[in-house]
Short mmCIF file of C-alpha atoms in Angstrom, two decimals:
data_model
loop_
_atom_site.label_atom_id
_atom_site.label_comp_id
_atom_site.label_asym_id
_atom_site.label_seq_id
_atom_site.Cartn_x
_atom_site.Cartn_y
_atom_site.Cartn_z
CA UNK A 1 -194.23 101.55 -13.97
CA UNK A 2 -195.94 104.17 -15.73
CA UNK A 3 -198.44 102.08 -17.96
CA UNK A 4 -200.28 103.51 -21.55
CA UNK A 5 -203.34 105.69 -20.76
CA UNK A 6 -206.02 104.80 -22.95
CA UNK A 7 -207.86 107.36 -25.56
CA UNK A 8 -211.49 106.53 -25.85
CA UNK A 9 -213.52 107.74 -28.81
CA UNK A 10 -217.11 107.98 -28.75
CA UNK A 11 -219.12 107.86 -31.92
CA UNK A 12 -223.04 107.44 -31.81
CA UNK A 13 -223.67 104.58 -29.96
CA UNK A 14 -220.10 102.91 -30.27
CA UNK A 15 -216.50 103.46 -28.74
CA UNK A 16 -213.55 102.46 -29.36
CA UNK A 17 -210.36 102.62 -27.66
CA UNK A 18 -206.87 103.36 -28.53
CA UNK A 19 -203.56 102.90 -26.66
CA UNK A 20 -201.87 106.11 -25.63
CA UNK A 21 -198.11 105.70 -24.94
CA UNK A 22 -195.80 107.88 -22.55
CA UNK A 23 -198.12 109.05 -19.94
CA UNK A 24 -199.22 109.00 -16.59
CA UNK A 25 -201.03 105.61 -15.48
CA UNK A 26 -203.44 107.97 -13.31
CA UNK A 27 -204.52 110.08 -16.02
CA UNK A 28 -206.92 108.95 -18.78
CA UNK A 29 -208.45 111.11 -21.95
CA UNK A 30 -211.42 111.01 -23.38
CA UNK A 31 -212.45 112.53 -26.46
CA UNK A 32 -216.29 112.14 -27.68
CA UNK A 33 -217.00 112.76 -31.39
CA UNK A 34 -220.50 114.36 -33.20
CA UNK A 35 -219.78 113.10 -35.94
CA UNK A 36 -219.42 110.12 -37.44
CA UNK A 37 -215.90 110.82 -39.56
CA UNK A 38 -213.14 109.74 -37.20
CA UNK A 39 -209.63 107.88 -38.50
CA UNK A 40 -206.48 107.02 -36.55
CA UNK A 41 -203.19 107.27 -38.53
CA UNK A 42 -200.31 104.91 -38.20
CA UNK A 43 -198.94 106.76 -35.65
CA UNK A 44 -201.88 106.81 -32.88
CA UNK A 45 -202.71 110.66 -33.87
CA UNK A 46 -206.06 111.37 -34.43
CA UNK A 47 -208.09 113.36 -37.53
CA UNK A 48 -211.18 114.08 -37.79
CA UNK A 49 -213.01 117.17 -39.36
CA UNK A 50 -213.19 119.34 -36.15
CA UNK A 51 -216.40 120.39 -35.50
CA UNK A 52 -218.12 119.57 -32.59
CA UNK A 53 -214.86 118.22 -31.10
CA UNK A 54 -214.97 117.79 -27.09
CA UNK A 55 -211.72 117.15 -25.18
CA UNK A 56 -211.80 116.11 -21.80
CA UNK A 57 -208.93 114.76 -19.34
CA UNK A 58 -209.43 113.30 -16.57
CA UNK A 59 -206.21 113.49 -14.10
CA UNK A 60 -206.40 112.20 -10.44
CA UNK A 61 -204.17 114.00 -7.92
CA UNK A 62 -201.92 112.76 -5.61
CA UNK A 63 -201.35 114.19 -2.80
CA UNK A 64 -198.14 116.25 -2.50
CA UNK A 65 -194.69 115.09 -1.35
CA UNK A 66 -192.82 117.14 1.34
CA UNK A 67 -190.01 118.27 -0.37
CA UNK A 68 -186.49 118.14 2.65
CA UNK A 69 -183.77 120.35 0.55
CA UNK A 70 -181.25 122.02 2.51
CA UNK A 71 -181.45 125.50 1.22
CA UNK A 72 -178.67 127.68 -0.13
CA UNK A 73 -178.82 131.13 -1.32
CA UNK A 74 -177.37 131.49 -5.30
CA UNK A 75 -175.16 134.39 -4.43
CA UNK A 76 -172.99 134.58 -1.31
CA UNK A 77 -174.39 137.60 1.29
CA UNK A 78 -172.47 140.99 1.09
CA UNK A 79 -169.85 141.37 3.97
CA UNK A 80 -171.20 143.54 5.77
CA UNK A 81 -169.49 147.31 7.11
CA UNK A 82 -168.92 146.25 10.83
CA UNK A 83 -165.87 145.14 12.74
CA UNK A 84 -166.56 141.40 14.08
CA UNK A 85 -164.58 142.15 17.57
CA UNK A 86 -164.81 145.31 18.44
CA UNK A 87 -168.61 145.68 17.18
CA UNK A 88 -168.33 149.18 15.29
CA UNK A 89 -170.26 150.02 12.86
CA UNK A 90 -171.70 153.15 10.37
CA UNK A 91 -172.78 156.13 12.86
CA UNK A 92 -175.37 158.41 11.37
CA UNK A 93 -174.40 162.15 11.22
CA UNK A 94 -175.26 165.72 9.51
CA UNK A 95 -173.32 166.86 6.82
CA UNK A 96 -173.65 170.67 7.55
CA UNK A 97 -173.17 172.87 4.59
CA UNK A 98 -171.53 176.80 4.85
CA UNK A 99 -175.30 178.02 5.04
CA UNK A 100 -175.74 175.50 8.18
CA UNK A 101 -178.12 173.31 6.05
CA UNK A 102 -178.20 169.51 7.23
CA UNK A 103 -178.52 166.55 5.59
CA UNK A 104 -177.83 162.94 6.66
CA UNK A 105 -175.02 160.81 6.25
CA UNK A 106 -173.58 157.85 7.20
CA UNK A 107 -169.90 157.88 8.62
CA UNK A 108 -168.33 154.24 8.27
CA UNK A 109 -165.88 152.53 10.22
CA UNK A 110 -161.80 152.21 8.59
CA UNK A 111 -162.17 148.31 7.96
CA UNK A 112 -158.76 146.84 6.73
CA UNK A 113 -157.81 143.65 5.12
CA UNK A 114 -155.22 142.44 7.41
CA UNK A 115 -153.43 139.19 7.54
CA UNK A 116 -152.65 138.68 11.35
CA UNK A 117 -150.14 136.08 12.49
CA UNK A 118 -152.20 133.90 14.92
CA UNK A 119 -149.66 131.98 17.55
CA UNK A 120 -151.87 129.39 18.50
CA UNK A 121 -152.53 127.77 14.70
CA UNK A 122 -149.01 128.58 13.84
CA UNK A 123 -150.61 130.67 10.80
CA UNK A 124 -151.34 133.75 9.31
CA UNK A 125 -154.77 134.48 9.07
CA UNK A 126 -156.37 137.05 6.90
CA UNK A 127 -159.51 139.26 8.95
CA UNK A 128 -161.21 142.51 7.77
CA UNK A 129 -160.94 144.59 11.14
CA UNK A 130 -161.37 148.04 12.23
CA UNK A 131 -157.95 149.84 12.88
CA UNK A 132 -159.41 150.08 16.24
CA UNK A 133 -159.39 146.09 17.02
CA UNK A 134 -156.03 146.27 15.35
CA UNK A 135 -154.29 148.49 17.69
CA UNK A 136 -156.41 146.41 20.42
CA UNK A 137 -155.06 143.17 18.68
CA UNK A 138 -151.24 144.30 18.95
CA UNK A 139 -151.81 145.63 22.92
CA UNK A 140 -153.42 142.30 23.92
CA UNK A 141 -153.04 139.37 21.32
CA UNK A 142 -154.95 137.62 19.00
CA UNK A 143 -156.08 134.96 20.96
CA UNK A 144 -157.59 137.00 23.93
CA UNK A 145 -159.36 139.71 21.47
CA UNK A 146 -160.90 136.60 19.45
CA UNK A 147 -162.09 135.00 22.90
CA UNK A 148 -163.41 138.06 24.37
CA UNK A 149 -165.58 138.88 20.66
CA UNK A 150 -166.54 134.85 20.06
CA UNK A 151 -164.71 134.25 17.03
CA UNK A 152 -163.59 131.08 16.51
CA UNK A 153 -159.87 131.50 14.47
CA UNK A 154 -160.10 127.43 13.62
CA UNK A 155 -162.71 127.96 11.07
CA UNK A 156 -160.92 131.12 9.13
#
């Protein structure tokens, strides 16, 4: 329902007003004139010679609607460099030159892309594990290493 604001021109001692479509029904403009040379066109514009021209709009707020959106993030977070069941991650460490000066670095973990049969789902399911949880993955099975770490396989 969004009804036409009305313009209202002041001139001297008269005022007239004019029908202003597409806009708010809470808002209303008013322009006052000096002068006394003021025509509307067939289109609702108005011209007039400009000087002493005052503007004013008069908009009455509303008070702001909570806005509920789930929020997403635009890009999907980096994986990041840690093994999920065994917990491994970058150790920090010198690198120590011949002349036995240090500076840091960062020694990461072997992460593979492995596709694991898993028993259980009667499925092959693809994890990005440390050749650590691998070799602890083959010694005790899928299942138990998953359990023990939290992972749910289901929702790989």
């Amino acid at each position: 329902m969004a009804a036409s604001t009305t313009l209202v021109l002041f001139s001297g001692n008269t005022s007239t007003r004019i029908p202003f479509p597409k806009a708010d029904s809470s808002s209303s403009i008013r322009v006052s004139l000096k002068t006394n040379a003021c025509a509307v066109s067939d289109l609702g514009f108005i011209t007039s010679q400009l000087s002493g021209l005052k503007i004013s709009k008069v908009v009455s707020i509303q008070p702001a609607r909570p806005i509920f959106t789930k929020f997403s993030p635009a890009l999907q977070p980096v994986a990041r460099r840690i093994c999920p069941f065994t917990g491994k991650k970058a150790n920090r460490a010198n690198k120590v030159s011949f002349s036995n000066h240090k500076t840091k670095k960062l020694q990461f973990v072997n992460l593979q892309y492995k596709r694991v049969w898993w028993e259980a789902g009667k499925r092959f399911v693809k994890l990005r594990l440390s050749t650590k949880a691998l070799k602890t993955i083959e010694k005790n099975g899928l299942d138990a290493v998953a359990k023990k770490a939290g992972i749910d396989l289901r929702k790989l």
